[in-house]
Amino acid sequence: MERTEVGTVAKNTQEAQSQGHPQGRTGGTVAHRAELVIIGTEMLLGEIVDTNAARIAQRLAELGIYVHFKTTVGDNWTRMAAALSQALTRADIVITSGGLGPTQDDLTREVVAAVLGLPLVEDPIAREHVEGWFRRNNRPMPASNRKQALIPQGAVIIPNPKGTAPGIIARRGHQAVICLPGVPYELETMMDETVIPYLKRHYVTNGSLHSRVLKFFGIGESLLAERLDDLLALENPTVATYTGRVEVRVRITARARDEAEALALVAPVEEEIRRRAGDYLYGYDQDTLETVAGQALRAAGWTLALAESCTGGLIASRIVNVPGSSEYFLGSVVAYSNDAKVSLLGVPPDVLATHGAVSAPVAEAMAVGAMRRVGATLGVSVTGIAGPGGGTPEKPVGLVYIGLARGDWTEVHRLQLGGDRERIRWHTSQAALDLIRRHAQAVSG
């Protein structure tokens, strides 16, 4: 594979490091270690999937604070104390999730106070927070909720705008124990609004860390990693690949004295990645295929109509989740049955009889029908076999056709997808949105 610019990228990276970062990868800054203690017996029983750890670890990595260990422990005082004590022997920052509720098995406050050797005291700000939540929601406050106002002496609370349980930040020397509730949408808000700013003030002060996430669709992680193999060995910035939900992400992270210098380290590496795999690159950072497809439609001045069969409205749902999508999205027809395809989209009955619902001619007719029925610039259709049943040797589970129609032009793409029903439907929606993006961008430039 061609590598004509690799030497330039490596040389630029080394020069930027040598100008202000004699210690290389960390740029002369302290790399703080974090550990997560995820609390809840329900996770050990398999009743709940832990998504909090991934969210916390991702946000910490963006700051250059890396999680070295994660422990999941049940609602048991002895085991929780052992897990927290162990974490404090090897981490600068310990973040817990769960156990801040009002019930008897919510033990995080008590355990943290005991491990740190601090008494539990009622915090007036925390009490007002709890009482205020019940007032705002016109509900009487049970006496048990007063427990949520208790914090280890000297600790500070983390406001929780979406629930009753305030979080806690307790310090021991250079170490911090940060306690967050287990409800994901509460935790995410508290991380973004309080914890991340706190960590930036106290643990990310010597230099600047900048990350850029590139998002790819239509190429697998292993193939993309092969194209980027030498870049994955860089030390500052670092380059890493991650598998997302039917997409691949590449994160470039640079540590430097200031943001401008970090950006200067990232820029040539990003350009080299674009050169090698730009055909599959659809967006950056917080972009999703639905946001990027919408931006492309708006730039092209197009409107969109959908005809969905196997996805059952999933593509439309993703599109309307984007604010402002009414500017370009006119409507969708979910035509699951053959009769609906005929009556709602004008698919000729003889085409269905000859080729079957899952076929290129039917996908084409559905796209044309959606475009004409709704009066849109672009019509897009999907028809396929999501499984687990319904497949045949000639048309196996995972066979999907995506049709596109604009004016007198039509095009149909055939996919053979793997995975379960949910994955096939999601992959189909990703592929359809990517085709919308590509076609609209080709016009708008």
PDB file of N, CA, C and O in Angstrom, residues 35-104:
ATOM      1  N   GLU A  35     -10.246   4.656  38.100  1.00  0.00           N
ATOM      2  CA  GLU A  35     -10.842   3.340  38.283  1.00  0.00           C
ATOM      3  C   GLU A  35     -12.335   3.530  38.503  1.00  0.00           C
ATOM      4  O   GLU A  35     -12.776   4.484  39.159  1.00  0.00           O
ATOM      5  N   LEU A  36     -13.121   2.602  37.970  1.00  0.00           N
ATOM      6  CA  LEU A  36     -14.565   2.655  38.103  1.00  0.00           C
ATOM      7  C   LEU A  36     -15.045   1.547  39.018  1.00  0.00           C
ATOM      8  O   LEU A  36     -14.591   0.407  38.912  1.00  0.00           O
ATOM      9  N   VAL A  37     -15.969   1.880  39.910  1.00  0.00           N
ATOM     10  CA  VAL A  37     -16.632   0.896  40.760  1.00  0.00           C
ATOM     11  C   VAL A  37     -18.127   1.016  40.472  1.00  0.00           C
ATOM     12  O   VAL A  37     -18.776   1.988  40.866  1.00  0.00           O
ATOM     13  N   ILE A  38     -18.640   0.053  39.732  1.00  0.00           N
ATOM     14  CA  ILE A  38     -20.042   0.069  39.308  1.00  0.00           C
ATOM     15  C   ILE A  38     -20.840  -0.793  40.282  1.00  0.00           C
ATOM     16  O   ILE A  38     -20.567  -1.981  40.439  1.00  0.00           O
ATOM     17  N   ILE A  39     -21.824  -0.190  40.925  1.00  0.00           N
ATOM     18  CA  ILE A  39     -22.506  -0.822  42.052  1.00  0.00           C
ATOM     19  C   ILE A  39     -23.933  -1.202  41.664  1.00  0.00           C
ATOM     20  O   ILE A  39     -24.680  -0.390  41.115  1.00  0.00           O
ATOM     21  N   GLY A  40     -24.300  -2.447  41.945  1.00  0.00           N
ATOM     22  CA  GLY A  40     -25.674  -2.878  41.702  1.00  0.00           C
ATOM     23  C   GLY A  40     -25.767  -4.374  41.491  1.00  0.00           C
ATOM     24  O   GLY A  40     -25.199  -4.903  40.538  1.00  0.00           O
ATOM     25  N   THR A  41     -26.467  -5.053  42.378  1.00  0.00           N
ATOM     26  CA  THR A  41     -26.645  -6.501  42.250  1.00  0.00           C
ATOM     27  C   THR A  41     -27.363  -6.864  40.960  1.00  0.00           C
ATOM     28  O   THR A  41     -27.105  -7.911  40.369  1.00  0.00           O
ATOM     29  N   GLU A  42     -28.239  -5.970  40.486  1.00  0.00           N
ATOM     30  CA  GLU A  42     -29.008  -6.262  39.273  1.00  0.00           C
ATOM     31  C   GLU A  42     -28.105  -6.474  38.057  1.00  0.00           C
ATOM     32  O   GLU A  42     -28.446  -7.217  37.136  1.00  0.00           O
ATOM     33  N   MET A  43     -26.926  -5.850  38.052  1.00  0.00           N
ATOM     34  CA  MET A  43     -26.012  -6.055  36.932  1.00  0.00           C
ATOM     35  C   MET A  43     -25.317  -7.404  37.024  1.00  0.00           C
ATOM     36  O   MET A  43     -25.055  -8.062  36.011  1.00  0.00           O
ATOM     37  N   LEU A  44     -25.032  -7.847  38.229  1.00  0.00           N
ATOM     38  CA  LEU A  44     -24.407  -9.156  38.407  1.00  0.00           C
ATOM     39  C   LEU A  44     -25.389 -10.278  38.092  1.00  0.00           C
ATOM     40  O   LEU A  44     -24.974 -11.384  37.740  1.00  0.00           O
ATOM     41  N   LEU A  45     -26.684  -9.988  38.210  1.00  0.00           N
ATOM     42  CA  LEU A  45     -27.708 -10.985  37.863  1.00  0.00           C
ATOM     43  C   LEU A  45     -28.067 -10.950  36.380  1.00  0.00           C
ATOM     44  O   LEU A  45     -28.862 -11.761  35.915  1.00  0.00           O
ATOM     45  N   GLY A  46     -27.509 -10.001  35.654  1.00  0.00           N
ATOM     46  CA  GLY A  46     -27.802  -9.893  34.242  1.00  0.00           C
ATOM     47  C   GLY A  46     -29.118  -9.223  33.927  1.00  0.00           C
ATOM     48  O   GLY A  46     -29.583  -9.251  32.785  1.00  0.00           O
ATOM     49  N   GLU A  47     -29.737  -8.586  34.922  1.00  0.00           N
ATOM     50  CA  GLU A  47     -31.027  -7.937  34.702  1.00  0.00           C
ATOM     51  C   GLU A  47     -30.871  -6.591  34.004  1.00  0.00           C
ATOM     52  O   GLU A  47     -31.781  -6.129  33.314  1.00  0.00           O
ATOM     53  N   ILE A  48     -29.729  -5.947  34.197  1.00  0.00           N
ATOM     54  CA  ILE A  48     -29.446  -4.636  33.599  1.00  0.00           C
ATOM     55  C   ILE A  48     -28.065  -4.685  32.966  1.00  0.00           C
ATOM     56  O   ILE A  48     -27.122  -5.234  33.549  1.00  0.00           O
ATOM     57  N   VAL A  49     -27.936  -4.110  31.779  1.00  0.00           N
ATOM     58  CA  VAL A  49     -26.645  -3.994  31.117  1.00  0.00           C
ATOM     59  C   VAL A  49     -26.005  -2.675  31.538  1.00  0.00           C
ATOM     60  O   VAL A  49     -26.639  -1.613  31.498  1.00  0.00           O
ATOM     61  N   ASP A  50     -24.760  -2.740  31.970  1.00  0.00           N
ATOM     62  CA  ASP A  50     -24.041  -1.554  32.413  1.00  0.00           C
ATOM     63  C   ASP A  50     -23.596  -0.722  31.211  1.00  0.00           C
ATOM     64  O   ASP A  50     -22.697  -1.117  30.481  1.00  0.00           O
ATOM     65  N   THR A  51     -24.241   0.405  31.006  1.00  0.00           N
ATOM     66  CA  THR A  51     -23.798   1.351  29.978  1.00  0.00           C
ATOM     67  C   THR A  51     -23.057   2.533  30.583  1.00  0.00           C
ATOM     68  O   THR A  51     -22.385   3.279  29.866  1.00  0.00           O
ATOM     69  N   ASN A  52     -23.167   2.700  31.905  1.00  0.00           N
ATOM     70  CA  ASN A  52     -22.539   3.841  32.558  1.00  0.00           C
ATOM     71  C   ASN A  52     -21.017   3.802  32.464  1.00  0.00           C
ATOM     72  O   ASN A  52     -20.371   4.825  32.246  1.00  0.00           O
ATOM     73  N   ALA A  53     -20.440   2.612  32.619  1.00  0.00           N
ATOM     74  CA  ALA A  53     -18.980   2.512  32.596  1.00  0.00           C
ATOM     75  C   ALA A  53     -18.420   2.972  31.258  1.00  0.00           C
ATOM     76  O   ALA A  53     -17.401   3.686  31.204  1.00  0.00           O
ATOM     77  N   ALA A  54     -19.073   2.560  30.175  1.00  0.00           N
ATOM     78  CA  ALA A  54     -18.596   2.968  28.850  1.00  0.00           C
ATOM     79  C   ALA A  54     -18.679   4.479  28.684  1.00  0.00           C
ATOM     80  O   ALA A  54     -17.757   5.117  28.143  1.00  0.00           O
ATOM     81  N   ARG A  55     -19.776   5.060  29.148  1.00  0.00           N
ATOM     82  CA  ARG A  55     -19.951   6.510  29.034  1.00  0.00           C
ATOM     83  C   ARG A  55     -18.891   7.249  29.843  1.00  0.00           C
ATOM     84  O   ARG A  55     -18.265   8.199  29.353  1.00  0.00           O
ATOM     85  N   ILE A  56     -18.673   6.812  31.087  1.00  0.00           N
ATOM     86  CA  ILE A  56     -17.689   7.484  31.929  1.00  0.00           C
ATOM     87  C   ILE A  56     -16.288   7.347  31.331  1.00  0.00           C
ATOM     88  O   ILE A  56     -15.532   8.320  31.245  1.00  0.00           O
ATOM     89  N   ALA A  57     -15.934   6.130  30.930  1.00  0.00           N
ATOM     90  CA  ALA A  57     -14.595   5.891  30.391  1.00  0.00           C
ATOM     91  C   ALA A  57     -14.343   6.723  29.139  1.00  0.00           C
ATOM     92  O   ALA A  57     -13.247   7.260  28.943  1.00  0.00           O
ATOM     93  N   GLN A  58     -15.355   6.834  28.298  1.00  0.00           N
ATOM     94  CA  GLN A  58     -15.215   7.630  27.077  1.00  0.00           C
ATOM     95  C   GLN A  58     -14.953   9.095  27.417  1.00  0.00           C
ATOM     96  O   GLN A  58     -14.062   9.727  26.839  1.00  0.00           O
ATOM     97  N   ARG A  59     -15.714   9.628  28.349  1.00  0.00           N
ATOM     98  CA  ARG A  59     -15.546  11.041  28.713  1.00  0.00           C
ATOM     99  C   ARG A  59     -14.193  11.277  29.382  1.00  0.00           C
ATOM    100  O   ARG A  59     -13.555  12.315  29.155  1.00  0.00           O
ATOM    101  N   LEU A  60     -13.733  10.330  30.192  1.00  0.00           N
ATOM    102  CA  LEU A  60     -12.424  10.476  30.820  1.00  0.00           C
ATOM    103  C   LEU A  60     -11.312  10.419  29.779  1.00  0.00           C
ATOM    104  O   LEU A  60     -10.338  11.187  29.846  1.00  0.00           O
ATOM    105  N   ALA A  61     -11.434   9.510  28.820  1.00  0.00           N
ATOM    106  CA  ALA A  61     -10.402   9.381  27.790  1.00  0.00           C
ATOM    107  C   ALA A  61     -10.260  10.665  26.998  1.00  0.00           C
ATOM    108  O   ALA A  61      -9.154  11.023  26.559  1.00  0.00           O
ATOM    109  N   GLU A  62     -11.364  11.370  26.806  1.00  0.00           N
ATOM    110  CA  GLU A  62     -11.303  12.642  26.089  1.00  0.00           C
ATOM    111  C   GLU A  62     -10.455  13.661  26.836  1.00  0.00           C
ATOM    112  O   GLU A  62      -9.917  14.595  26.222  1.00  0.00           O
ATOM    113  N   LEU A  63     -10.328  13.489  28.143  1.00  0.00           N
ATOM    114  CA  LEU A  63      -9.501  14.383  28.954  1.00  0.00           C
ATOM    115  C   LEU A  63      -8.065  13.872  29.098  1.00  0.00           C
ATOM    116  O   LEU A  63      -7.236  14.541  29.700  1.00  0.00           O
ATOM    117  N   GLY A  64      -7.793  12.684  28.581  1.00  0.00           N
ATOM    118  CA  GLY A  64      -6.479  12.089  28.777  1.00  0.00           C
ATOM    119  C   GLY A  64      -6.346  11.373  30.099  1.00  0.00           C
ATOM    120  O   GLY A  64      -5.239  11.094  30.560  1.00  0.00           O
ATOM    121  N   ILE A  65      -7.485  11.074  30.740  1.00  0.00           N
ATOM    122  CA  ILE A  65      -7.507  10.313  31.989  1.00  0.00           C
ATOM    123  C   ILE A  65      -8.004   8.920  31.642  1.00  0.00           C
ATOM    124  O   ILE A  65      -9.141   8.762  31.179  1.00  0.00           O
ATOM    125  N   TYR A  66      -7.183   7.918  31.829  1.00  0.00           N
ATOM    126  CA  TYR A  66      -7.524   6.590  31.342  1.00  0.00           C
ATOM    127  C   TYR A  66      -7.918   5.652  32.481  1.00  0.00           C
ATOM    128  O   TYR A  66      -7.312   5.652  33.549  1.00  0.00           O
ATOM    129  N   VAL A  67      -8.959   4.873  32.232  1.00  0.00           N
ATOM    130  CA  VAL A  67      -9.457   3.912  33.212  1.00  0.00           C
ATOM    131  C   VAL A  67      -8.576   2.668  33.151  1.00  0.00           C
ATOM    132  O   VAL A  67      -8.465   2.037  32.108  1.00  0.00           O
ATOM    133  N   HIS A  68      -7.946   2.322  34.281  1.00  0.00           N
ATOM    134  CA  HIS A  68      -7.085   1.147  34.340  1.00  0.00           C
ATOM    135  C   HIS A  68      -7.838  -0.099  34.802  1.00  0.00           C
ATOM    136  O   HIS A  68      -7.487  -1.211  34.410  1.00  0.00           O
ATOM    137  N   PHE A  69      -8.840   0.076  35.647  1.00  0.00           N
ATOM    138  CA  PHE A  69      -9.609  -1.058  36.147  1.00  0.00           C
ATOM    139  C   PHE A  69     -11.073  -0.665  36.272  1.00  0.00           C
ATOM    140  O   PHE A  69     -11.407   0.504  36.500  1.00  0.00           O
ATOM    141  N   LYS A  70     -11.944  -1.676  36.153  1.00  0.00           N
ATOM    142  CA  LYS A  70     -13.364  -1.495  36.424  1.00  0.00           C
ATOM    143  C   LYS A  70     -13.848  -2.690  37.231  1.00  0.00           C
ATOM    144  O   LYS A  70     -13.577  -3.836  36.878  1.00  0.00           O
ATOM    145  N   THR A  71     -14.559  -2.419  38.310  1.00  0.00           N
ATOM    146  CA  THR A  71     -15.112  -3.475  39.152  1.00  0.00           C
ATOM    147  C   THR A  71     -16.623  -3.311  39.220  1.00  0.00           C
ATOM    148  O   THR A  71     -17.120  -2.197  39.397  1.00  0.00           O
ATOM    149  N   THR A  72     -17.336  -4.398  39.050  1.00  0.00           N
ATOM    150  CA  THR A  72     -18.780  -4.402  39.280  1.00  0.00           C
ATOM    151  C   THR A  72     -19.043  -5.178  40.560  1.00  0.00           C
ATOM    152  O   THR A  72     -18.591  -6.316  40.710  1.00  0.00           O
ATOM    153  N   VAL A  73     -19.751  -4.562  41.476  1.00  0.00           N
ATOM    154  CA  VAL A  73     -19.957  -5.169  42.786  1.00  0.00           C
ATOM    155  C   VAL A  73     -21.419  -5.037  43.173  1.00  0.00           C
ATOM    156  O   VAL A  73     -22.085  -4.058  42.819  1.00  0.00           O
ATOM    157  N   GLY A  74     -21.936  -6.023  43.888  1.00  0.00           N
ATOM    158  CA  GLY A  74     -23.324  -5.997  44.320  1.00  0.00           C
ATOM    159  C   GLY A  74     -23.545  -5.064  45.496  1.00  0.00           C
ATOM    160  O   GLY A  74     -22.606  -4.459  46.044  1.00  0.00           O
ATOM    161  N   ASP A  75     -24.796  -4.942  45.893  1.00  0.00           N
ATOM    162  CA  ASP A  75     -25.170  -4.045  46.996  1.00  0.00           C
ATOM    163  C   ASP A  75     -24.882  -4.725  48.338  1.00  0.00           C
ATOM    164  O   ASP A  75     -25.792  -5.075  49.102  1.00  0.00           O
ATOM    165  N   ASN A  76     -23.613  -4.890  48.608  1.00  0.00           N
ATOM    166  CA  ASN A  76     -23.158  -5.559  49.826  1.00  0.00           C
ATOM    167  C   ASN A  76     -22.064  -4.706  50.459  1.00  0.00           C
ATOM    168  O   ASN A  76     -21.058  -4.404  49.811  1.00  0.00           O
ATOM    169  N   TRP A  77     -22.268  -4.319  51.720  1.00  0.00           N
ATOM    170  CA  TRP A  77     -21.366  -3.368  52.378  1.00  0.00           C
ATOM    171  C   TRP A  77     -19.926  -3.863  52.359  1.00  0.00           C
ATOM    172  O   TRP A  77     -19.002  -3.126  51.985  1.00  0.00           O
ATOM    173  N   THR A  78     -19.700  -5.104  52.732  1.00  0.00           N
ATOM    174  CA  THR A  78     -18.333  -5.625  52.839  1.00  0.00           C
ATOM    175  C   THR A  78     -17.633  -5.658  51.489  1.00  0.00           C
ATOM    176  O   THR A  78     -16.480  -5.234  51.355  1.00  0.00           O
ATOM    177  N   ARG A  79     -18.337  -6.151  50.473  1.00  0.00           N
ATOM    178  CA  ARG A  79     -17.707  -6.244  49.154  1.00  0.00           C
ATOM    179  C   ARG A  79     -17.522  -4.865  48.522  1.00  0.00           C
ATOM    180  O   ARG A  79     -16.540  -4.621  47.817  1.00  0.00           O
ATOM    181  N   MET A  80     -18.465  -3.961  48.759  1.00  0.00           N
ATOM    182  CA  MET A  80     -18.297  -2.599  48.251  1.00  0.00           C
ATOM    183  C   MET A  80     -17.089  -1.925  48.891  1.00  0.00           C
ATOM    184  O   MET A  80     -16.297  -1.265  48.204  1.00  0.00           O
ATOM    185  N   ALA A  81     -16.935  -2.099  50.208  1.00  0.00           N
ATOM    186  CA  ALA A  81     -15.790  -1.496  50.901  1.00  0.00           C
ATOM    187  C   ALA A  81     -14.479  -2.067  50.385  1.00  0.00           C
ATOM    188  O   ALA A  81     -13.489  -1.338  50.206  1.00  0.00           O
ATOM    189  N   ALA A  82     -14.452  -3.369  50.127  1.00  0.00           N
ATOM    190  CA  ALA A  82     -13.229  -3.992  49.612  1.00  0.00           C
ATOM    191  C   ALA A  82     -12.898  -3.460  48.219  1.00  0.00           C
ATOM    192  O   ALA A  82     -11.724  -3.174  47.908  1.00  0.00           O
ATOM    193  N   ALA A  83     -13.916  -3.313  47.377  1.00  0.00           N
ATOM    194  CA  ALA A  83     -13.681  -2.822  46.016  1.00  0.00           C
ATOM    195  C   ALA A  83     -13.182  -1.384  46.028  1.00  0.00           C
ATOM    196  O   ALA A  83     -12.246  -1.026  45.296  1.00  0.00           O
ATOM    197  N   LEU A  84     -13.783  -0.546  46.860  1.00  0.00           N
ATOM    198  CA  LEU A  84     -13.373   0.849  46.930  1.00  0.00           C
ATOM    199  C   LEU A  84     -11.971   0.982  47.526  1.00  0.00           C
ATOM    200  O   LEU A  84     -11.148   1.762  47.031  1.00  0.00           O
ATOM    201  N   SER A  85     -11.696   0.222  48.565  1.00  0.00           N
ATOM    202  CA  SER A  85     -10.365   0.275  49.182  1.00  0.00           C
ATOM    203  C   SER A  85      -9.284  -0.148  48.194  1.00  0.00           C
ATOM    204  O   SER A  85      -8.221   0.474  48.105  1.00  0.00           O
ATOM    205  N   GLN A  86      -9.553  -1.216  47.441  1.00  0.00           N
ATOM    206  CA  GLN A  86      -8.604  -1.667  46.431  1.00  0.00           C
ATOM    207  C   GLN A  86      -8.392  -0.598  45.366  1.00  0.00           C
ATOM    208  O   GLN A  86      -7.264  -0.339  44.937  1.00  0.00           O
ATOM    209  N   ALA A  87      -9.461   0.030  44.937  1.00  0.00           N
ATOM    210  CA  ALA A  87      -9.344   1.071  43.913  1.00  0.00           C
ATOM    211  C   ALA A  87      -8.470   2.224  44.384  1.00  0.00           C
ATOM    212  O   ALA A  87      -7.676   2.776  43.618  1.00  0.00           O
ATOM    213  N   LEU A  88      -8.574   2.575  45.640  1.00  0.00           N
ATOM    214  CA  LEU A  88      -7.804   3.705  46.169  1.00  0.00           C
ATOM    215  C   LEU A  88      -6.322   3.388  46.323  1.00  0.00           C
ATOM    216  O   LEU A  88      -5.515   4.291  46.523  1.00  0.00           O
ATOM    217  N   THR A  89      -5.952   2.110  46.221  1.00  0.00           N
ATOM    218  CA  THR A  89      -4.531   1.773  46.273  1.00  0.00           C
ATOM    219  C   THR A  89      -3.835   1.963  44.933  1.00  0.00           C
ATOM    220  O   THR A  89      -2.605   1.934  44.875  1.00  0.00           O
ATOM    221  N   ARG A  90      -4.600   2.196  43.845  1.00  0.00           N
ATOM    222  CA  ARG A  90      -3.963   2.226  42.530  1.00  0.00           C
ATOM    223  C   ARG A  90      -4.526   3.289  41.596  1.00  0.00           C
ATOM    224  O   ARG A  90      -4.177   3.324  40.426  1.00  0.00           O
ATOM    225  N   ALA A  91      -5.412   4.150  42.069  1.00  0.00           N
ATOM    226  CA  ALA A  91      -5.996   5.153  41.184  1.00  0.00           C
ATOM    227  C   ALA A  91      -5.985   6.524  41.847  1.00  0.00           C
ATOM    228  O   ALA A  91      -6.078   6.646  43.073  1.00  0.00           O
ATOM    229  N   ASP A  92      -5.879   7.550  41.026  1.00  0.00           N
ATOM    230  CA  ASP A  92      -5.981   8.929  41.503  1.00  0.00           C
ATOM    231  C   ASP A  92      -7.439   9.360  41.594  1.00  0.00           C
ATOM    232  O   ASP A  92      -7.804  10.170  42.441  1.00  0.00           O
ATOM    233  N   ILE A  93      -8.251   8.821  40.686  1.00  0.00           N
ATOM    234  CA  ILE A  93      -9.662   9.182  40.602  1.00  0.00           C
ATOM    235  C   ILE A  93     -10.483   7.903  40.620  1.00  0.00           C
ATOM    236  O   ILE A  93     -10.278   7.023  39.780  1.00  0.00           O
ATOM    237  N   VAL A  94     -11.386   7.796  41.564  1.00  0.00           N
ATOM    238  CA  VAL A  94     -12.293   6.655  41.633  1.00  0.00           C
ATOM    239  C   VAL A  94     -13.702   7.178  41.429  1.00  0.00           C
ATOM    240  O   VAL A  94     -14.149   8.085  42.143  1.00  0.00           O
ATOM    241  N   ILE A  95     -14.397   6.633  40.443  1.00  0.00           N
ATOM    242  CA  ILE A  95     -15.769   7.054  40.168  1.00  0.00           C
ATOM    243  C   ILE A  95     -16.693   5.872  40.396  1.00  0.00           C
ATOM    244  O   ILE A  95     -16.483   4.791  39.837  1.00  0.00           O
ATOM    245  N   THR A  96     -17.695   6.088  41.236  1.00  0.00           N
ATOM    246  CA  THR A  96     -18.685   5.049  41.485  1.00  0.00           C
ATOM    247  C   THR A  96     -19.989   5.413  40.785  1.00  0.00           C
ATOM    248  O   THR A  96     -20.284   6.590  40.545  1.00  0.00           O
ATOM    249  N   SER A  97     -20.755   4.392  40.463  1.00  0.00           N
ATOM    250  CA  SER A  97     -22.072   4.583  39.863  1.00  0.00           C
ATOM    251  C   SER A  97     -23.052   3.681  40.589  1.00  0.00           C
ATOM    252  O   SER A  97     -22.828   2.478  40.703  1.00  0.00           O
ATOM    253  N   GLY A  98     -24.129   4.269  41.093  1.00  0.00           N
ATOM    254  CA  GLY A  98     -25.152   3.488  41.768  1.00  0.00           C
ATOM    255  C   GLY A  98     -25.061   3.576  43.283  1.00  0.00           C
ATOM    256  O   GLY A  98     -24.054   4.012  43.850  1.00  0.00           O
ATOM    257  N   GLY A  99     -26.131   3.149  43.935  1.00  0.00           N
ATOM    258  CA  GLY A  99     -26.146   3.078  45.391  1.00  0.00           C
ATOM    259  C   GLY A  99     -26.397   4.386  46.100  1.00  0.00           C
ATOM    260  O   GLY A  99     -26.115   4.506  47.292  1.00  0.00           O
ATOM    261  N   LEU A 100     -26.963   5.389  45.396  1.00  0.00           N
ATOM    262  CA  LEU A 100     -27.226   6.688  46.030  1.00  0.00           C
ATOM    263  C   LEU A 100     -28.719   6.921  46.268  1.00  0.00           C
ATOM    264  O   LEU A 100     -29.126   8.031  46.582  1.00  0.00           O
ATOM    265  N   GLY A 101     -29.522   5.878  46.130  1.00  0.00           N
ATOM    266  CA  GLY A 101     -30.956   6.006  46.351  1.00  0.00           C
ATOM    267  C   GLY A 101     -31.319   6.053  47.826  1.00  0.00           C
ATOM    268  O   GLY A 101     -30.444   6.055  48.705  1.00  0.00           O
ATOM    269  N   PRO A 102     -32.631   6.029  48.135  1.00  0.00           N
ATOM    270  CA  PRO A 102     -33.077   6.170  49.520  1.00  0.00           C
ATOM    271  C   PRO A 102     -33.328   4.856  50.249  1.00  0.00           C
ATOM    272  O   PRO A 102     -33.730   4.877  51.427  1.00  0.00           O
ATOM    273  N   THR A 103     -33.131   3.706  49.591  1.00  0.00           N
ATOM    274  CA  THR A 103     -33.512   2.438  50.202  1.00  0.00           C
ATOM    275  C   THR A 103     -32.370   1.845  51.024  1.00  0.00           C
ATOM    276  O   THR A 103     -31.227   2.311  50.972  1.00  0.00           O
ATOM    277  N   GLN A 104     -32.682   0.776  51.754  1.00  0.00           N
ATOM    278  CA  GLN A 104     -31.700   0.188  52.660  1.00  0.00           C
ATOM    279  C   GLN A 104     -30.499  -0.398  51.938  1.00  0.00           C
ATOM    280  O   GLN A 104     -29.400  -0.443  52.507  1.00  0.00           O
TER     281      GLN A 104
END
